[in-house]
Backbone as JSON Lines, residues from 0, in Angstrom:
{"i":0,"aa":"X","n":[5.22,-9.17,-10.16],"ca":[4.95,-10.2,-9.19],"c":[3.83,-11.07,-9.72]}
{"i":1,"aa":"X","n":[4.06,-12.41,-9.56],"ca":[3.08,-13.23,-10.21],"c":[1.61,-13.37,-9.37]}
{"i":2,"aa":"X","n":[0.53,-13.0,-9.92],"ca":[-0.61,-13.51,-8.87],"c":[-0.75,-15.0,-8.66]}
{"i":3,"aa":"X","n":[-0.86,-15.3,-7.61],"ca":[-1.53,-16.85,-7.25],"c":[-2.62,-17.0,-8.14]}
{"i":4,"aa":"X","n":[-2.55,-18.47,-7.99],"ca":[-3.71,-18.39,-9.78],"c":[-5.27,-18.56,-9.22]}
{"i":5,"aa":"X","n":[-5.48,-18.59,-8.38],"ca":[-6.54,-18.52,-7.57],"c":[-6.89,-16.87,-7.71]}
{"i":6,"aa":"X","n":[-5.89,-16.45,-7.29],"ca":[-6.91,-14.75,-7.18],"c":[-6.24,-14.18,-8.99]}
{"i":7,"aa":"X","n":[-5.84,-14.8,-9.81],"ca":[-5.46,-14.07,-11.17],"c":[-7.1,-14.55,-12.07]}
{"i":8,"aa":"X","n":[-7.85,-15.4,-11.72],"ca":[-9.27,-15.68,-12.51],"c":[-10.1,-13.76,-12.65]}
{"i":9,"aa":"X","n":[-9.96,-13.37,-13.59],"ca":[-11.03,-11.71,-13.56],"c":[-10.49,-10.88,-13.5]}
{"i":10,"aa":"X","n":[-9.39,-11.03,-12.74],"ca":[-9.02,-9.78,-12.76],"c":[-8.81,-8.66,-13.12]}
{"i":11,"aa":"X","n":[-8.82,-8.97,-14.58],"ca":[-8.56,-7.51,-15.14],"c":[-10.07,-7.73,-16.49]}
{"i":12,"aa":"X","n":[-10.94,-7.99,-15.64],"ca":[-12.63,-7.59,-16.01],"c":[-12.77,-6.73,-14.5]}
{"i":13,"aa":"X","n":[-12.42,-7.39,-13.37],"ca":[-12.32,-6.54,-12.71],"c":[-11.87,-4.95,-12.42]}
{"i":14,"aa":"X","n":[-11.15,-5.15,-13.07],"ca":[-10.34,-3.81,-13.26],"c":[-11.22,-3.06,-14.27]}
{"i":15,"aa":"X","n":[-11.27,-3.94,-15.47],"ca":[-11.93,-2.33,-16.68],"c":[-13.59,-2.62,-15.44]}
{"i":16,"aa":"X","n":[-14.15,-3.25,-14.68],"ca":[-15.35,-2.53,-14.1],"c":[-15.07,-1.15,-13.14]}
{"i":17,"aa":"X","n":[-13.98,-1.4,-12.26],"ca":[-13.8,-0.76,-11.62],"c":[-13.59,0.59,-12.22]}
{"i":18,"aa":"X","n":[-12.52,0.66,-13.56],"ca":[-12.43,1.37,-13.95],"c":[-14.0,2.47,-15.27]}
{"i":19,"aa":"X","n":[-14.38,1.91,-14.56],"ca":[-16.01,2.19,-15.16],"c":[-16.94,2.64,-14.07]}
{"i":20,"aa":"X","n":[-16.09,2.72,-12.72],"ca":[-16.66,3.5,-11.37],"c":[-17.65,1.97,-10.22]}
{"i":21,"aa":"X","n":[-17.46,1.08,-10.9],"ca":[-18.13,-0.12,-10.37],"c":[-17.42,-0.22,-9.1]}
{"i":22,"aa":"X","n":[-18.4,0.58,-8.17],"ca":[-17.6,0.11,-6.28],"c":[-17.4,-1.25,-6.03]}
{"i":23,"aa":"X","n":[-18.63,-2.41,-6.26],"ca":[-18.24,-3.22,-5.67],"c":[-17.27,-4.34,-6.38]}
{"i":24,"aa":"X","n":[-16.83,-3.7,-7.84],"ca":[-15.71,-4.35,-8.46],"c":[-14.56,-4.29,-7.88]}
{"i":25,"aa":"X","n":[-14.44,-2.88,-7.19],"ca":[-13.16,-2.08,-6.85],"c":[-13.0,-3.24,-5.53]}
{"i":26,"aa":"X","n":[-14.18,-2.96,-4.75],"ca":[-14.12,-4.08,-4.02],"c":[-13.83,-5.02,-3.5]}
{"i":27,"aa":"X","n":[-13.95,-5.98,-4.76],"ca":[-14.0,-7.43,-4.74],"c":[-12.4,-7.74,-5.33]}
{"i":28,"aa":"X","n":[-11.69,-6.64,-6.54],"ca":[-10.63,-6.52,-6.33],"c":[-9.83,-6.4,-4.9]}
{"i":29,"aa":"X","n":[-10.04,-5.58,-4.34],"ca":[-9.35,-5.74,-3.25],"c":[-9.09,-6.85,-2.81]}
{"i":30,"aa":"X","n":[-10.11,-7.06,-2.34],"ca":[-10.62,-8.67,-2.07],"c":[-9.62,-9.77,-2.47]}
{"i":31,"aa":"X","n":[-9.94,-9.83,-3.79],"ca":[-9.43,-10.74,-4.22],"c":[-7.5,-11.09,-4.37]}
{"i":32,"aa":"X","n":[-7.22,-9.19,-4.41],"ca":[-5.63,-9.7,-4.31],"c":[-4.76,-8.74,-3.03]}
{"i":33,"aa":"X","n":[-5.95,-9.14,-2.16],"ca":[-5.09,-9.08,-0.95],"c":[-4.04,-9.7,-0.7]}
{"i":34,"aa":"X","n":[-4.14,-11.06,-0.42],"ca":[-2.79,-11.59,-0.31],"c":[-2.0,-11.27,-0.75]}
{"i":35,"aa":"X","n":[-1.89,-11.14,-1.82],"ca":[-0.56,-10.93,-3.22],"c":[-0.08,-9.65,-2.83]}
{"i":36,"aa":"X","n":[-1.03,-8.15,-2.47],"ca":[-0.79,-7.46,-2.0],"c":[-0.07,-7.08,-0.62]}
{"i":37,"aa":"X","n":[-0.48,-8.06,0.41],"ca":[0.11,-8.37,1.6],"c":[1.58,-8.99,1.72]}
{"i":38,"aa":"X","n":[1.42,-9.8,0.6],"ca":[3.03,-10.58,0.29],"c":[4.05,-9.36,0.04]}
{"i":39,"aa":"X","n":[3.24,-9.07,-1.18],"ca":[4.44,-8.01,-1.63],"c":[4.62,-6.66,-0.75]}
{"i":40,"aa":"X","n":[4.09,-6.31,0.02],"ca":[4.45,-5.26,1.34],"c":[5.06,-5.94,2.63]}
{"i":41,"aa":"X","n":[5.37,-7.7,2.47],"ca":[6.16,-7.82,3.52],"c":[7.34,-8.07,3.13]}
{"i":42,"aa":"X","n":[7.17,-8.27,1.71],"ca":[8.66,-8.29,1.07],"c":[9.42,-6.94,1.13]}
{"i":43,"aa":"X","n":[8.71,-5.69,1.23],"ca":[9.3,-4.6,0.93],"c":[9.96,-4.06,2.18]}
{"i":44,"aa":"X","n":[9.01,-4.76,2.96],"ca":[9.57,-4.13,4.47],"c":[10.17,-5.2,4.99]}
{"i":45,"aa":"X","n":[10.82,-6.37,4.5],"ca":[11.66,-7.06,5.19],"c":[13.86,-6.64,4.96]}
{"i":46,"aa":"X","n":[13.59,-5.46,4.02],"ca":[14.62,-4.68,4.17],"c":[14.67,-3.63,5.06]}
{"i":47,"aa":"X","n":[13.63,-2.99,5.28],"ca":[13.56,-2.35,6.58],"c":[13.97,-2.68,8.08]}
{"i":48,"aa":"X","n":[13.07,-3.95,8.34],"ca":[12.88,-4.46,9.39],"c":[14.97,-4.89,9.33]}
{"i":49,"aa":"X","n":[15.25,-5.27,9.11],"ca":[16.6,-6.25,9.03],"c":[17.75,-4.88,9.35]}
{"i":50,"aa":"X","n":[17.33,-3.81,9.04],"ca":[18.68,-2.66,8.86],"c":[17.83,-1.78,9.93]}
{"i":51,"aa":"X","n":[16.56,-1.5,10.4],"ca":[16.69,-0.84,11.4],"c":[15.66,-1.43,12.1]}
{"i":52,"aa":"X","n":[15.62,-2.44,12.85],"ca":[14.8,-3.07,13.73],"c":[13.43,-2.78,13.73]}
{"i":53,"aa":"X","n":[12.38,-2.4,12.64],"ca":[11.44,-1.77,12.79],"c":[10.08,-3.03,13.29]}
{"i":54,"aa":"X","n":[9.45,-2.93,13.56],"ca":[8.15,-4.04,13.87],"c":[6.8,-3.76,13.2]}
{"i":55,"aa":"X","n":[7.23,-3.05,11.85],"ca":[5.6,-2.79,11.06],"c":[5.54,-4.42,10.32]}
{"i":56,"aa":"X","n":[3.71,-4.02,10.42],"ca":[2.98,-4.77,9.97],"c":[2.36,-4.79,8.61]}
{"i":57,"aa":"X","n":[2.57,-5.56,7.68],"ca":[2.14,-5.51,6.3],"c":[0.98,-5.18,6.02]}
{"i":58,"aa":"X","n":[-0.04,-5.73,6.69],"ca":[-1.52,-5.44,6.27],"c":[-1.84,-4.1,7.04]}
{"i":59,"aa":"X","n":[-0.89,-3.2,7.87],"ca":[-0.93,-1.85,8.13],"c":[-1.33,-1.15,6.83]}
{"i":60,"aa":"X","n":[0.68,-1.67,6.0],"ca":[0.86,-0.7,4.57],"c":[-0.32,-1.0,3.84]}
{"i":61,"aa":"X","n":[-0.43,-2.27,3.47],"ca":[-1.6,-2.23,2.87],"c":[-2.9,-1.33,2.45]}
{"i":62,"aa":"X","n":[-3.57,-1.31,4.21],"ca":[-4.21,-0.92,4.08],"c":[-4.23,0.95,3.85]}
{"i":63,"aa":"X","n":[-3.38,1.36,4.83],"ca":[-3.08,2.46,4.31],"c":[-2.99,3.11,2.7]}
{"i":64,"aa":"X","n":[-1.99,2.29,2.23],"ca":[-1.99,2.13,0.48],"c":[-3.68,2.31,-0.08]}
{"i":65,"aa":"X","n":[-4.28,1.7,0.19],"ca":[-5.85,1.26,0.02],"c":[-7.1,2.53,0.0]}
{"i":66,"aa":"X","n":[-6.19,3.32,1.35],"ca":[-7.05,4.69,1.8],"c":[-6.61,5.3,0.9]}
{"i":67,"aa":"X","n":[-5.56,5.46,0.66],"ca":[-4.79,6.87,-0.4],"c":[-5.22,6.45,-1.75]}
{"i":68,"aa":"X","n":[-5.35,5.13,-2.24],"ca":[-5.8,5.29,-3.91],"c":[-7.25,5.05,-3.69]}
{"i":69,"aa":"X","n":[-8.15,5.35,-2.68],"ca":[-9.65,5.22,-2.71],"c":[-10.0,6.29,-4.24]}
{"i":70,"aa":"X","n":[-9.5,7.44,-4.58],"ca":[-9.95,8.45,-5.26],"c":[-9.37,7.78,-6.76]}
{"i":71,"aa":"X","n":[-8.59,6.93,-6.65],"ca":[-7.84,6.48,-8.2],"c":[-8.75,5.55,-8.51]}
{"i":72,"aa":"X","n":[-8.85,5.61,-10.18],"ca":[-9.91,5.24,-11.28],"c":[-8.83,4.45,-11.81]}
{"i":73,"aa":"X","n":[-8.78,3.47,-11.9],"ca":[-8.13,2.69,-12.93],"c":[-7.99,2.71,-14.0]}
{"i":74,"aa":"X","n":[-7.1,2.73,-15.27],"ca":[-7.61,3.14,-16.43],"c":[-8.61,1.9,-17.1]}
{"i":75,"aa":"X","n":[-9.55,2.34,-17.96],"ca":[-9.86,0.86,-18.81],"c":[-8.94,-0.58,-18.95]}
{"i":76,"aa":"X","n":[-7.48,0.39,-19.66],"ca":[-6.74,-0.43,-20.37],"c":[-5.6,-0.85,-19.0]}
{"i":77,"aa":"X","n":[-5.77,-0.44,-18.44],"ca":[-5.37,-1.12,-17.15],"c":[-4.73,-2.5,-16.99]}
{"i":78,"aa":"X","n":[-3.46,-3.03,-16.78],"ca":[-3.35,-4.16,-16.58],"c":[-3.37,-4.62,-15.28]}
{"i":79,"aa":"X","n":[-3.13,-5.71,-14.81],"ca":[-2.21,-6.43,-13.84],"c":[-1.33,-6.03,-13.15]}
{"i":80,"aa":"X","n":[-0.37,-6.33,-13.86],"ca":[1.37,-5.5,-14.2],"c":[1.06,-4.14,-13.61]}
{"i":81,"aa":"X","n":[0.36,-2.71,-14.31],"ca":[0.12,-1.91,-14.11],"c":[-0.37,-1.86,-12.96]}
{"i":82,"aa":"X","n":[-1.4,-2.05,-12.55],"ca":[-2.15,-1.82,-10.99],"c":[-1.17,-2.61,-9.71]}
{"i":83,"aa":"X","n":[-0.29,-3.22,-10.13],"ca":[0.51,-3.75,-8.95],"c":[1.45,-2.69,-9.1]}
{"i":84,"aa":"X","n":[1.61,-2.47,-9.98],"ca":[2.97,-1.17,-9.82],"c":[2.91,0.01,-9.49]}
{"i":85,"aa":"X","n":[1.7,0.1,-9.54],"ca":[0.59,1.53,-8.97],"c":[0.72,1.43,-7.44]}
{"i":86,"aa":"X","n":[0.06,0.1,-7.09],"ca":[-0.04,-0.08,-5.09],"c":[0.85,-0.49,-5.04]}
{"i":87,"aa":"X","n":[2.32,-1.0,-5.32],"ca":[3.99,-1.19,-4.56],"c":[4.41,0.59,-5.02]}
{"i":88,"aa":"X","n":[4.28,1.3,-5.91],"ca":[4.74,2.46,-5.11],"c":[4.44,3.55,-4.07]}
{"i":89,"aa":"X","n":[3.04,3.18,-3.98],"ca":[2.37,3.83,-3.03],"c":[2.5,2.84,-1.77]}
{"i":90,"aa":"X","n":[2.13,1.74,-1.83],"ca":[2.63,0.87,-0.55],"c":[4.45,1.81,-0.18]}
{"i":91,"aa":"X","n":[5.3,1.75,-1.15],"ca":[6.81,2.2,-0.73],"c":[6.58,3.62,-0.04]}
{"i":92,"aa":"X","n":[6.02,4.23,-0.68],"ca":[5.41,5.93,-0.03],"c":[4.59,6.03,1.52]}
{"i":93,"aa":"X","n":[4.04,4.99,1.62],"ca":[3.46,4.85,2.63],"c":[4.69,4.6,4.04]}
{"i":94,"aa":"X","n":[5.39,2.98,3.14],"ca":[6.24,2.71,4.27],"c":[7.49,4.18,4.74]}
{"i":95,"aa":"X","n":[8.4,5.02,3.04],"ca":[8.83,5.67,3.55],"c":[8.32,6.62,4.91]}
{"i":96,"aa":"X","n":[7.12,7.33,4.59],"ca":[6.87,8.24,5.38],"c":[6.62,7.38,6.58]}
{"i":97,"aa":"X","n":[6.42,6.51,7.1],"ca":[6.49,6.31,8.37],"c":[7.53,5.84,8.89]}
{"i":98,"aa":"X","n":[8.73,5.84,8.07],"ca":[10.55,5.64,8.33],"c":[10.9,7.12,8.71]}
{"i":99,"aa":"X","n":[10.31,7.76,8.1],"ca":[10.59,9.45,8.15],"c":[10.15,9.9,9.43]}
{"i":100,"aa":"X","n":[8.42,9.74,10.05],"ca":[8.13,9.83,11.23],"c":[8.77,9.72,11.79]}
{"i":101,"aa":"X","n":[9.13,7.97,11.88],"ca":[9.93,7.46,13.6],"c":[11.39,8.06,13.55]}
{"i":102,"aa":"X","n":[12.01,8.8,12.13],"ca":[13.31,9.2,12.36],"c":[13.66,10.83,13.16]}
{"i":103,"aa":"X","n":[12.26,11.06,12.79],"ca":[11.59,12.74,12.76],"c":[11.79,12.89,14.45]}
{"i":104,"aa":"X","n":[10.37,11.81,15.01],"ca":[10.59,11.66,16.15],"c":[11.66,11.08,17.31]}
{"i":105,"aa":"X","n":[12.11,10.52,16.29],"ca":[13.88,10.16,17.26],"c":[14.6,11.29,17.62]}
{"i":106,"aa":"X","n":[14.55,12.18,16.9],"ca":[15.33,13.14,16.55],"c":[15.02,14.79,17.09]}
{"i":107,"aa":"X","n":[13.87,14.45,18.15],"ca":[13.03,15.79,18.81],"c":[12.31,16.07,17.98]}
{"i":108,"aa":"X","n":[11.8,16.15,17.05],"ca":[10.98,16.39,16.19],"c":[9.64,16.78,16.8]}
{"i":109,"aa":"X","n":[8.8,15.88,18.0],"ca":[7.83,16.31,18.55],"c":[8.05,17.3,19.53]}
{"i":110,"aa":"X","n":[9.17,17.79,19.79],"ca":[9.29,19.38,20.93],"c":[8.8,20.31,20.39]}
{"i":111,"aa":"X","n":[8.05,20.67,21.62],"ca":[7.25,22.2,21.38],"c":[8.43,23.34,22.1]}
{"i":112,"aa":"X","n":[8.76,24.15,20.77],"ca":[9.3,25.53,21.72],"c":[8.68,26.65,21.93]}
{"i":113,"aa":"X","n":[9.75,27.2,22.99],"ca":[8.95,28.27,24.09],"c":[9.44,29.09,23.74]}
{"i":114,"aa":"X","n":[9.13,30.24,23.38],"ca":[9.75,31.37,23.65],"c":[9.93,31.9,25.49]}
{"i":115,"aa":"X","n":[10.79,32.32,25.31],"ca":[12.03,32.88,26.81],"c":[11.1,34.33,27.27]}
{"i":116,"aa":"X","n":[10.84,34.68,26.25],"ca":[10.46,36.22,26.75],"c":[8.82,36.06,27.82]}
């Protein structure tokens, strides 16, 4: 996915900082390719939404995506390319499991059983 050329300036100085433990690189990455990130999680879920009526919100996955690689180090050699392909499969992991929930819970999934005796 191409970055907007607005948020593609650093980025991947950004990255080897981050990948050097620099929080507020990690940061300002975020920061900086949110959008691009937001785009590409409404693209992913606009096959969702169309085949089973769902009403999620992109900057949900996002952010979710965001919580789960808090512990991931980027490598040095880290690209672009690479770190987007890193958060669209974890963005996809994110969206599955909450396709899985609402199917879980369609499906009784939240019943508590009793035993009879």
């Amino acid at each position: 996915m191409p970055l907007s050329r607005a948020n593609a300036k650093g980025v991947t100085m950004l990255l080897k900082r981050s990948s050097e433990g620099d929080q507020d690189a990690r940061n300002e990455l975020i920061e900086r390719l949110y959008p691009d990130l937001r785009q590409l999680a409404a693209r992913m879920l606009d096959g969702f939404r169309s085949k089973r009526g769902h009403t999620m919100q992109a900057t949900e996955f996002v952010s979710e995506a965001y919580l789960r690689l808090l512990g991931y180090e980027p490598a040095a050699t880290a690209t672009k390319g690479e770190f987007f392909g890193i958060y669209a499969t974890v963005i996809r992991h994110v969206i599955l499991d909450y396709v899985k929930s609402k199917a879980r819970l369609k499906r009784g999934g939240d019943v508590e059983f009793v035993d009879l005796d």
